Short mmCIF file of C-alpha atoms and ligand atoms in Angstrom, two decimals:
data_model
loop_
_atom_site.label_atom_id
_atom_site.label_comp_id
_atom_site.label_asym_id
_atom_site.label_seq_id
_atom_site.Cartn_x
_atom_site.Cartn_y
_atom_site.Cartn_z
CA UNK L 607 93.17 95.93 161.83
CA UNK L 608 89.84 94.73 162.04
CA UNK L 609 87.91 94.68 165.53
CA UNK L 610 87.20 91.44 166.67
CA UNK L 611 83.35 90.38 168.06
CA UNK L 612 83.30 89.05 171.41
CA UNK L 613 80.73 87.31 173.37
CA UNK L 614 80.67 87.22 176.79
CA UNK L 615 78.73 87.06 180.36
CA UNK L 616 79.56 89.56 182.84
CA UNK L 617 77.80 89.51 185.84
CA UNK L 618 75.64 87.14 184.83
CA UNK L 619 73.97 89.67 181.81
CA UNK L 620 75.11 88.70 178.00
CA UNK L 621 77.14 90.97 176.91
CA UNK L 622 78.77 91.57 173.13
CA UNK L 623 81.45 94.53 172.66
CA UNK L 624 84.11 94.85 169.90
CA UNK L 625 87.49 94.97 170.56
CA UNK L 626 91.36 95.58 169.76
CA UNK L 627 93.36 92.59 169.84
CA UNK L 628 95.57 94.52 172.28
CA UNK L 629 92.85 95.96 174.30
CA UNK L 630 92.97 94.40 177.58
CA UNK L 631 89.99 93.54 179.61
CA UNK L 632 90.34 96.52 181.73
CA UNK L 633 90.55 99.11 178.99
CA UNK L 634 86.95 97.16 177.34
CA UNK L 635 85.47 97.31 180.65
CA UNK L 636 86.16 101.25 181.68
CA UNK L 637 86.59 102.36 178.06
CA UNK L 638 84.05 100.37 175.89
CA UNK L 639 81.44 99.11 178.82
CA UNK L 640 81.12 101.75 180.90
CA UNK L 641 82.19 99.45 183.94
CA UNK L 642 84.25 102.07 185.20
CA UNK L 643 84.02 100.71 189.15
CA UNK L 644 87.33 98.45 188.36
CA UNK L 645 90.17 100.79 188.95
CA UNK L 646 93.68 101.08 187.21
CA UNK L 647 96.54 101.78 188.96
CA UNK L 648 99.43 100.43 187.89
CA UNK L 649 98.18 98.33 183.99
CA UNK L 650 101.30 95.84 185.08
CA UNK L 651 99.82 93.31 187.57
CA UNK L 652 101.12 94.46 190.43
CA UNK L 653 98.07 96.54 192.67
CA UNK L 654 95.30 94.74 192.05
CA UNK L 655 93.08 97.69 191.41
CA UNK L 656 91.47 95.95 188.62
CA UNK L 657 90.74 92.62 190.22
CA UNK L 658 87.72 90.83 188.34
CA UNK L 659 86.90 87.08 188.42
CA UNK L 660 87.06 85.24 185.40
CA UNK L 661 85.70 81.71 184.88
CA UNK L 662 85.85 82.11 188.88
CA UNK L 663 89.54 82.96 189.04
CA UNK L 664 90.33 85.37 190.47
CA UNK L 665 92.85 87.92 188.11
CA UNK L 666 94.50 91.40 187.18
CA UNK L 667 92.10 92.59 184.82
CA UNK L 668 95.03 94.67 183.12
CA UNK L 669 96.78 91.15 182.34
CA UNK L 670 94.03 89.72 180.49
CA UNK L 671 93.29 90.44 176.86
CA UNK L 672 89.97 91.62 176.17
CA UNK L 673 89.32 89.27 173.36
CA UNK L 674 90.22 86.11 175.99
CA UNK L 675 86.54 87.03 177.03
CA UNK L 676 85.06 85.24 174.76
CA UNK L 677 82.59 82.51 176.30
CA UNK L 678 83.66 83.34 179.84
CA UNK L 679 81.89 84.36 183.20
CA UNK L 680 83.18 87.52 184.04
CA UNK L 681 82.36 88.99 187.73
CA UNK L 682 83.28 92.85 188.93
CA UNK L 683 82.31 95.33 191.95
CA UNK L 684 79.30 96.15 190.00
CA UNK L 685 78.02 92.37 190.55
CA UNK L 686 78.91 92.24 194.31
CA UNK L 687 75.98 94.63 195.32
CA UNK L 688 72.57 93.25 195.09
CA UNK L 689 70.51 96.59 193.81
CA UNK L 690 70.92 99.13 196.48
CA UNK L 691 71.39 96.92 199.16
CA UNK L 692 75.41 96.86 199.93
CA UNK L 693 76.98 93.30 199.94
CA UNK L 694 78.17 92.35 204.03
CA UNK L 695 82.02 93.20 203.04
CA UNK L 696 80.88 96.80 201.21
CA UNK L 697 79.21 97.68 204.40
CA UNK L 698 81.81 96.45 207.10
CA UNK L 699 84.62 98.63 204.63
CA UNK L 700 82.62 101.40 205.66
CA UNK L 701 81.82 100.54 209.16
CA UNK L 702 85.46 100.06 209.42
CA UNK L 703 86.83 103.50 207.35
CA UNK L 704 89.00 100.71 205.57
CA UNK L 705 89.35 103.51 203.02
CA UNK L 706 90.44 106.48 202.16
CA UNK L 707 90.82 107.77 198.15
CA UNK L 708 89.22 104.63 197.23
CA UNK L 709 90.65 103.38 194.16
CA UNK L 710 92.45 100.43 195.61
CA UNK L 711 88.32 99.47 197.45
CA UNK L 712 86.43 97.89 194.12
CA UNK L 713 89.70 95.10 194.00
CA UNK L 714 89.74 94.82 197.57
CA UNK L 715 86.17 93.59 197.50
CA UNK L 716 86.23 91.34 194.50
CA UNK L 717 89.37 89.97 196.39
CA UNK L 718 87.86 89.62 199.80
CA UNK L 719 84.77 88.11 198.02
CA UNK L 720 86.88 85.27 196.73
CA UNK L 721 88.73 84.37 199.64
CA UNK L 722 85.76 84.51 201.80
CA UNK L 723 84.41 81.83 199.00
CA UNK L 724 87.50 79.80 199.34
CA UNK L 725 88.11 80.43 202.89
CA UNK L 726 84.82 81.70 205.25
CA UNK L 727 87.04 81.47 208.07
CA UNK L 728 90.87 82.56 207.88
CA UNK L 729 92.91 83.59 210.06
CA UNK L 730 94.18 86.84 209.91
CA UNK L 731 97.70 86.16 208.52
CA UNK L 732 96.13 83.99 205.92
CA UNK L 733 93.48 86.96 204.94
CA UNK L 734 96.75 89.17 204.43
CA UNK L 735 98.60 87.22 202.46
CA UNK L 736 95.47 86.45 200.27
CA UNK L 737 95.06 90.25 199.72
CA UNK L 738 98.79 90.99 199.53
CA UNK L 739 98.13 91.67 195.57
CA UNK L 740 95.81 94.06 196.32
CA UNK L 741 98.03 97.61 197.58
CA UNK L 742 96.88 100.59 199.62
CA UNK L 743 97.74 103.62 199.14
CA UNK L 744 96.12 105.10 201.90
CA UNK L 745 95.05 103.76 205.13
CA UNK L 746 97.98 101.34 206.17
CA UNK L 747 95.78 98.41 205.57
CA UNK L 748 95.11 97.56 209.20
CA UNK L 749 91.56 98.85 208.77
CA UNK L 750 91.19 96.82 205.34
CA UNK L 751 91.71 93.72 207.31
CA UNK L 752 89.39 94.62 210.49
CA UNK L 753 86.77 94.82 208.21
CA UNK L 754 87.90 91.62 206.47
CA UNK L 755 88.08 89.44 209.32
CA UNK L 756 84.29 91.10 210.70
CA UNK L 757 82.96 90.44 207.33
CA UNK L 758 83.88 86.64 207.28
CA UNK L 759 82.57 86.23 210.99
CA UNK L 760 79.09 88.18 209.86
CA UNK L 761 78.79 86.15 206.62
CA UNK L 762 79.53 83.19 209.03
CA UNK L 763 76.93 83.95 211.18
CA UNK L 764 74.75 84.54 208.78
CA UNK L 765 75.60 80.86 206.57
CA UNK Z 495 105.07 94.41 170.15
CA UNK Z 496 101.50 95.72 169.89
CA UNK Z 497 99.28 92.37 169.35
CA UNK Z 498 98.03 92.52 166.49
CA UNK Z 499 96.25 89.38 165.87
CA UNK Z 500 95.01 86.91 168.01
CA UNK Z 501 94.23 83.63 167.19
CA UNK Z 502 93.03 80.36 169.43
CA UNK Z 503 93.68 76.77 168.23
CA UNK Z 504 91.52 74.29 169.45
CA UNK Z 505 93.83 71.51 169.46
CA UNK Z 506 98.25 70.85 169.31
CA UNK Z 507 98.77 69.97 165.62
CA UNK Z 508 96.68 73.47 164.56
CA UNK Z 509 98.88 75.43 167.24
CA UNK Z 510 101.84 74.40 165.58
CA UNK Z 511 100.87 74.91 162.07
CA UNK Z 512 100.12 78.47 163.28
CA UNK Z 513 103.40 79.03 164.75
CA UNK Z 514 105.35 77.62 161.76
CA UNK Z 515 103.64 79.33 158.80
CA UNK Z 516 103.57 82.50 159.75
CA UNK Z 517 105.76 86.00 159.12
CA UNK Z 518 105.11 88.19 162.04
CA UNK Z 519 106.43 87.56 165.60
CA UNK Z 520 104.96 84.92 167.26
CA UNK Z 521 104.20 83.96 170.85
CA UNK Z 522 102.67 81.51 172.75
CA UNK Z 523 100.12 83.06 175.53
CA UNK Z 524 99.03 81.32 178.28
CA UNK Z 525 98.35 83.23 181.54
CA UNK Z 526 100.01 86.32 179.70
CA UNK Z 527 101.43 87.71 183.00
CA UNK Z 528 104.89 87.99 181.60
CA UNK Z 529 103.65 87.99 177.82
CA UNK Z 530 100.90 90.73 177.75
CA UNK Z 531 103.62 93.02 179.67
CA UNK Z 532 106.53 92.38 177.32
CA UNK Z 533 104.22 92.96 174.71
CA UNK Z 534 103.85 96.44 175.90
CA UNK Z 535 107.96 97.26 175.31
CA UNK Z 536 109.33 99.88 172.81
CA UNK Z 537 110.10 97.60 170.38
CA UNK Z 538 107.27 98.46 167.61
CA UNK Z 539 107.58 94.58 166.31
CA UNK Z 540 103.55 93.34 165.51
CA UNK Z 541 103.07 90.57 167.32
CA UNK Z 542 100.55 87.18 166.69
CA UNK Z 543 99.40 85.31 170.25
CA UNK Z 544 98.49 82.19 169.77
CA UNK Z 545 96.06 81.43 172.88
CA UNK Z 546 96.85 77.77 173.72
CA UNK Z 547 94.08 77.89 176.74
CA UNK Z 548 91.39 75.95 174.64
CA UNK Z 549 93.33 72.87 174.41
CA UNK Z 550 91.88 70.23 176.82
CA UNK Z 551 95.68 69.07 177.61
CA UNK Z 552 97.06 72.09 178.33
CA UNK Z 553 95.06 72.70 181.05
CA UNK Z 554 94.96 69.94 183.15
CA UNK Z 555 96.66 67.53 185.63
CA UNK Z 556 96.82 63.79 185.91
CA UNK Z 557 98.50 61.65 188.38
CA UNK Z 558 99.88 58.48 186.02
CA UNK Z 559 101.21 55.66 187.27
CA UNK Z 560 102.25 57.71 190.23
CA UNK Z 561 103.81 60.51 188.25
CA UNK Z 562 102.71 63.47 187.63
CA UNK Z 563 101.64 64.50 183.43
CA UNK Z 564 101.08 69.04 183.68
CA UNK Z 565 99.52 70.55 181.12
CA UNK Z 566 101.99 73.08 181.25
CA UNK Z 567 99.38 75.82 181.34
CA UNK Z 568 96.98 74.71 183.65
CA UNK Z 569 96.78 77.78 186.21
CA UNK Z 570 99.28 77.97 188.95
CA UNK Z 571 95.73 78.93 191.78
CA UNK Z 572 94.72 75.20 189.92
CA UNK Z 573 97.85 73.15 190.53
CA UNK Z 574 98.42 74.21 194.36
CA UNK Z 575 94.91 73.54 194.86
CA UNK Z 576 95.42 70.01 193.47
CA UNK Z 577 96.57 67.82 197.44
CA UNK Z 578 96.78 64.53 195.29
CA UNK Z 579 99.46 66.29 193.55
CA UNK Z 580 100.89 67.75 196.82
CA UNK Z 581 100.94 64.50 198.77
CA UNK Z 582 103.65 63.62 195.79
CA UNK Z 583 105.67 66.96 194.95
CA UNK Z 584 104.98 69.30 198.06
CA UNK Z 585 108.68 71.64 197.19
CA UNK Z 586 106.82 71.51 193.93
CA UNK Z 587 103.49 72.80 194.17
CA UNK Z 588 105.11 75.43 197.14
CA UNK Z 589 107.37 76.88 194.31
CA UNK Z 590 104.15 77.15 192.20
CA UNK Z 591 102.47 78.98 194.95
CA UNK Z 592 105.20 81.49 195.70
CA UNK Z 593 104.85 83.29 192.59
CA UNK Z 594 103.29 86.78 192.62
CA UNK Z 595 100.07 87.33 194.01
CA UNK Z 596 96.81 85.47 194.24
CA UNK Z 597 95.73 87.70 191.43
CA UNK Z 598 98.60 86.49 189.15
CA UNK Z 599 98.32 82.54 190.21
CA UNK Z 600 94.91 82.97 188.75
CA UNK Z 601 96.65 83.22 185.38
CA UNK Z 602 100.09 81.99 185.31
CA UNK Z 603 101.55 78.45 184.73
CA UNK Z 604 104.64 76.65 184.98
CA UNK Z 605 105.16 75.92 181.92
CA UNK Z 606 104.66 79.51 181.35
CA UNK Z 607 107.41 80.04 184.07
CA UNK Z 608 109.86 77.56 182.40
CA UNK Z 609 109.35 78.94 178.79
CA UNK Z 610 109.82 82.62 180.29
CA UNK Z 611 112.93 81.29 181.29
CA UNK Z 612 113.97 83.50 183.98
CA UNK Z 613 116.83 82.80 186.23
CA UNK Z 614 114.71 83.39 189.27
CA UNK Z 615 111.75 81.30 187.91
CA UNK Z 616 110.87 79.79 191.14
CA UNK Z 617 109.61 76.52 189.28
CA UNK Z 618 112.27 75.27 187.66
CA UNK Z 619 114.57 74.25 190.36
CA UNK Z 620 111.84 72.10 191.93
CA UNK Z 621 111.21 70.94 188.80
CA UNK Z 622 115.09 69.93 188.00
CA UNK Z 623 115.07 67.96 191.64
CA UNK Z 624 112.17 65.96 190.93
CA UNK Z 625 113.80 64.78 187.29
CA UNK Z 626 111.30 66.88 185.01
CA UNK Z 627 110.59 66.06 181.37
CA UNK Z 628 109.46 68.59 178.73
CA UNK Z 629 107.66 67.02 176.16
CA UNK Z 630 108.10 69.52 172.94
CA UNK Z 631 105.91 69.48 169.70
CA UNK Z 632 106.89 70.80 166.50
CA UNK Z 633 107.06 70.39 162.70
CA UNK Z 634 109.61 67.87 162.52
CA UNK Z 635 107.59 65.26 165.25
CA UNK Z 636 108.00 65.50 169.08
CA UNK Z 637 111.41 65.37 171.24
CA UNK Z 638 111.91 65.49 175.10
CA UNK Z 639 114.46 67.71 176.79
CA UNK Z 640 114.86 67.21 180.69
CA UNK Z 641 113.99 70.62 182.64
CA UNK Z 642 117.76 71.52 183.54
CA UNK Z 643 118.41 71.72 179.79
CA UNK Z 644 115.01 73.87 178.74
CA UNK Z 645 116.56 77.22 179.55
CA UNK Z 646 119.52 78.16 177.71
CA UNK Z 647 119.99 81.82 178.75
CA UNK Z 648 118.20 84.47 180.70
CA UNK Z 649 115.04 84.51 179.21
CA UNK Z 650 115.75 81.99 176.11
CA UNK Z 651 114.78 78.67 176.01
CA UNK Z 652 115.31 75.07 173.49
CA UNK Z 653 112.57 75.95 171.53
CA UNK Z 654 112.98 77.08 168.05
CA UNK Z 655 110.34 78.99 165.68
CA UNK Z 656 107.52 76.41 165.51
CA UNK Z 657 107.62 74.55 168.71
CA UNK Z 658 105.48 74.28 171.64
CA UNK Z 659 106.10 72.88 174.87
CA UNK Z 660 103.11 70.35 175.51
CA UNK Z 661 103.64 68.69 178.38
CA UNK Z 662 105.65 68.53 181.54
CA UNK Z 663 106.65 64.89 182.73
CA UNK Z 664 107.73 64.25 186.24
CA UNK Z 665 108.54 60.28 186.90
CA UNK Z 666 106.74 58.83 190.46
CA UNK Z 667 109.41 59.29 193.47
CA UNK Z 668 110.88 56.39 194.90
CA UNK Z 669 109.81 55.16 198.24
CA UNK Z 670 110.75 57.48 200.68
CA UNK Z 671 111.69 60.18 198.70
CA UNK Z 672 110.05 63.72 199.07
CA UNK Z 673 111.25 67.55 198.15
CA UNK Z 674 111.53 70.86 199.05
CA UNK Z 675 112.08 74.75 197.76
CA UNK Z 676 112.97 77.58 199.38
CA UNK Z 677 113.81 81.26 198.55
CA UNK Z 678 115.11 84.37 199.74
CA UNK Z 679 113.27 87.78 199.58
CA UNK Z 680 113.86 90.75 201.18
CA UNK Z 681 109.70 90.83 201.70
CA UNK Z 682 107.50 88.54 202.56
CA UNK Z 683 105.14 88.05 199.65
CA UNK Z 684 104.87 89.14 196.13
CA UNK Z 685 108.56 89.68 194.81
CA UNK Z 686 110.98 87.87 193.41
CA UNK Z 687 113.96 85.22 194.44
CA UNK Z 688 117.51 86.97 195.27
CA UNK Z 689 117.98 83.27 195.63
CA UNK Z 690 116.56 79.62 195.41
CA UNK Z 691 117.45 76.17 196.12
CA UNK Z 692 115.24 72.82 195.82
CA UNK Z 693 116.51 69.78 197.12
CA UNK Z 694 114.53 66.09 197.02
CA UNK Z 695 116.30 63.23 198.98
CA UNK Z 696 115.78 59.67 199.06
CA UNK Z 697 116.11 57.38 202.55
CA UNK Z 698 115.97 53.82 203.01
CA UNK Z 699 114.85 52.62 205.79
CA UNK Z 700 117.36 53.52 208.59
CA UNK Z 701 117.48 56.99 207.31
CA UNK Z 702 120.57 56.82 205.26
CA UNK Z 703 120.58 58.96 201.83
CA UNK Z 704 120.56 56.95 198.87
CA UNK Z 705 119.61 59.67 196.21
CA UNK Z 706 119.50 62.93 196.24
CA UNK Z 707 119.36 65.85 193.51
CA UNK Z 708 119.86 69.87 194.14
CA UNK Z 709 118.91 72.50 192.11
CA UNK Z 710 119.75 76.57 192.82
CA UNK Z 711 117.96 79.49 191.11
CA UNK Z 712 118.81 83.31 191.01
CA UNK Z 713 122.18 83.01 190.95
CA UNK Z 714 123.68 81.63 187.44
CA UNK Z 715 121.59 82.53 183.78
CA UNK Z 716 119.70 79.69 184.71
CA UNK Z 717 118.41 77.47 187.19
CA UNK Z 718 121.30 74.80 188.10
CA UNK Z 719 121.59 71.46 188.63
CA UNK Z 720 124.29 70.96 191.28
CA UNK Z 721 125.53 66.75 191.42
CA UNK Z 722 128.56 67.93 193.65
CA UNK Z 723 125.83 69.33 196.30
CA UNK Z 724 123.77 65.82 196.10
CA UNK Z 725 126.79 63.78 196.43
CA UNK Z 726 127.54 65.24 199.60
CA UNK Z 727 124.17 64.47 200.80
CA UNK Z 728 124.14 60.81 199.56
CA UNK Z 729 125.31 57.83 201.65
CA UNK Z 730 124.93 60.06 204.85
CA UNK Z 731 122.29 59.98 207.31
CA UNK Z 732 122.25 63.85 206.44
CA UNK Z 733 124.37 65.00 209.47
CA UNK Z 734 125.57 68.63 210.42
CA UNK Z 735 129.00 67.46 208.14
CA UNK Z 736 126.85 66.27 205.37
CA UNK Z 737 124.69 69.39 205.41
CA UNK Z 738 128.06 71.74 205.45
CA UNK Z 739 129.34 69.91 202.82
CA UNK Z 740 125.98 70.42 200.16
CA UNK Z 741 126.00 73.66 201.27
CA UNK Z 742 129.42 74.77 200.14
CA UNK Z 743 128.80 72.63 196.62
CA UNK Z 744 125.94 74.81 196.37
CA UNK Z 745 128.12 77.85 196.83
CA UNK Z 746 130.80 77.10 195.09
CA UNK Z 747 128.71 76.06 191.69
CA UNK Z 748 127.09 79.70 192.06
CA UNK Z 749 127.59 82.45 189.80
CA UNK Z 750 125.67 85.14 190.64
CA UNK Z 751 125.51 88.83 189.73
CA UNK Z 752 125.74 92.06 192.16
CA UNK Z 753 122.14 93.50 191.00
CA UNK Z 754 119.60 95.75 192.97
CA UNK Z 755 118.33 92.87 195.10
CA UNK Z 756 121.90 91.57 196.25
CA UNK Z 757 125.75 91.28 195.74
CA UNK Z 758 127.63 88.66 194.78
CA UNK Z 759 128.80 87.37 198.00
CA UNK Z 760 125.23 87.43 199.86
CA UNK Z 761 123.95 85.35 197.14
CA UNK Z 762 126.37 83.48 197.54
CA UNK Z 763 125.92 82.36 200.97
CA UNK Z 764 122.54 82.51 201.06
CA UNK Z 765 122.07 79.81 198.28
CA UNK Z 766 124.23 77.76 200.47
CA UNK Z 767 121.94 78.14 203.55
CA UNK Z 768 118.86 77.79 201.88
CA UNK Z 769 120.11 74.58 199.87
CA UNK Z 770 120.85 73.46 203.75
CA UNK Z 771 117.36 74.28 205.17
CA UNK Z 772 115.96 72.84 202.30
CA UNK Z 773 117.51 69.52 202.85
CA UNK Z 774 116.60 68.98 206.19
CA UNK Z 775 112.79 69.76 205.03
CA UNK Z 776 112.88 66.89 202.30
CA UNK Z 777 114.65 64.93 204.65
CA UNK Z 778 111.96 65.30 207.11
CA UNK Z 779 109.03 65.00 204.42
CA UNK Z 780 110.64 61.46 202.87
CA UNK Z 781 110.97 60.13 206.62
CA UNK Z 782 106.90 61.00 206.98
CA UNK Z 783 106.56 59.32 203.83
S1 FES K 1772 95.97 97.95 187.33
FE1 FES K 1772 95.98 95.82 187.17
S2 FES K 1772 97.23 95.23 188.81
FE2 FES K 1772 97.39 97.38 188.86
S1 FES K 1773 92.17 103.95 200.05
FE1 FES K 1773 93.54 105.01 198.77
S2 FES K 1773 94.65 103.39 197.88
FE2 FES K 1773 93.50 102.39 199.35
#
């Protein structure tokens, strides 16, 4: 079976890759693109490890075929820093400890990027249900959402 | 079912040629979020997608002549952010929004929900109680099959090889008419119905019921439409008799199974009570109206 060519912006760079018609986006990004920041946990949609934008929704990476690229906007952690400098949500996760192993952090920031788009002010039963796609293995989420809810005030303050 | 090939039609009449002349399994993908997993089943059958997300009328929404014409993929994160459409079908656009995550309503669609054909669907109840149209393309011309006859089984639908559902139809409400859905799950987010009932009511002006329709989900092979519930609730001004009465149709047109998320007899009641509570909230939303 014959790759197919896809063209594609991620991050705002043009990017080309060849792919499997069964390749999801998730295995192009880690496997083919070297993106490895997105995170699989579970490849069935249901922990949000692999959270990415696409055309500015926000998605399971592992439920999107890689070939659906083609002609889209693509966004992942490795767009939410600018250079060296940590976006406001990176560095209130780590102010806060709102992690542990890690591998559920990369969605939890694409995610809280996107509802702090939608949303720069929610409440904190709205900011959990946003995220409720996005598990934890590790730290009992509590922290995830202090540093949530301090992000979206600093960001405010900041607007 | 590996896919194998992957094709993307730019317009209806192309879709359907490709899903006639061809000798592989073929599926329709929209979001994928039931599709891209099933694909990944033992079965070794190749499989074609046909991506149907290029096609302009697919995609979108349009309020006409007070109804309501889906594109039945248009993205579920889309539709609930649509208040036009809302204002007209909230116990709509709420099923919409209770499926899975914000991650998955990024993706997923209702008419990919109806075509999955679930018997928890959360969509199709609350599509049956607002008097739903599917509008079906195929080789032999179009046809239009109302949404409590679209599923046939747990996850089969009308459709034979070649067809492709193109648009969902819902008529405008009358005056004073508005709906609701509920569910039951054990959580609160993320997971899906034990049990589901969406009721839409119509009032005249001193509050009596002149029309109502009930649907119940999760607890037959598909979503049903129940007349003996709405009869109960029409020509009543919707009172604690009324109420009981729906409530017990509801129940007694059930026939659910004893699975991992409930037994027989919870289901059983709890279709009833929600197909109560459900009531009372399109009763309140048609006197708002
Ligand atoms: S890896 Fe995609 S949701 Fe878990
Ligand atoms: S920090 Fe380990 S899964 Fe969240």
């Amino acid at each position: 079976m014959a790759k197919i060519h896809v063209n594609t912006s991620i991050n705002g760079e043009v990017v080309e890759f060849l792919c499997e018609p069964h390749e999801t986006l998730l295995d192009v990004l880690r496997n083919d693109l070297q993106l490895t920041g997105t995170k699989e946990g579970c490849a069935s949609g249901d922990c949000g490890a692999c959270s990415v934008t696409v055309n500015d929704a926000l998605v399971c990476s592992c439920l999107v075929l890689g070939v659906e690229a083609e002609g889209a906007e693509i966004g992942t952690i490795e767009g939410v820093s600018n250079k060296d400098q940590l976006h406001v949500i990176q560095q209130k996760f780590l102010e806060h400890a709102a992690l542990q192993c890690g591998i559920c952090t990369p969605g939890l920031v694409v995610s809280t990027k996107k509802l702090l788009e939608e949303n720069p002010n929610p409440t904190e039963e709205q900011a959990r249900y946003y995220l409720a796609g996005n598990l934890c293995r590790c730290t009992g989420y509590d922290k995830i959402i202090r540093a949530v809810m301090d992000a979206a005030e600093t960001m405010r303050g900041a607007a | 079912m590996p896919v194998v090939e992957y094709k993307v039609p730019e317009n209806i009449d192309a879709a359907v040629s490709m899903l006639s002349n061809t000798k592989l399994s073929t599926k329709v993908m929209a979001g994928g979020t039931d599709l891209i997993i099933q694909s990944r089943a033992q079965s070794s059958d190749p499989l074609v997608v046909i991506d149907i997300k290029r096609i302009d009328s697919m995609m979108t929404a349009a309020i006409v002549d007070g109804g309501l014409h889906l594109g039945p993929s248009m993205s579920c994160a889309q539709l609930t952010a649509r208040s036009d459409i809302k204002a007209i079908y909230p116990g709509l656009v709420e099923a919409a929004y209770l499926i899975g995550s914000t991650q998955v309503q990024g993706r997923c669609s209702v008419g990919g929900n109806l075509c999955n054909a679930s018997p928890a669907a959360d969509t199709i109840p609350a599509l049956i109680v607002n008097g739903a149209e599917c509008v079906i393309h195929g080789p032999k011309g179009e046809r239009t099959v109302a949404a409590e006859d679209f599923a046939v089984g747990v996850g089969r639908n009308c459709m034979e090889q070649g067809e492709l559902l193109t648009r969902i139809q819902i008529p405008a409400p009358a005056a004073k008419t508005s709906d609701a859905y509920l569910r039951f799950i054990p959580r609160t987010e993320m997971d899906i119905a034990v049990a589901g009932a969406a009721v839409s009511v119509t009032l005249d002006a001193d509050g009596t019921c002149t029309a109502a329709r009930v649907s119940i989900g999760a607890v037959a092979t598909t979503a049903l439409l129940v007349t003996e519930a709405a009869d109960a609730l029409i020509g009543t001004k919707l009172e604690d008799a009324a109420l009981n009465a729906a409530a017990a149709a509801a129940t007694a047109a059930s026939k659910p199974i004893t699975d991992r998320r409930g037994t027989i007899e919870f289901r059983r009641h709890v279709v009833g009570v929600l197909t109560r509570r459900a009531a009372v909230i399109a009763a309140q939303r048609a006197k708002e109206k």
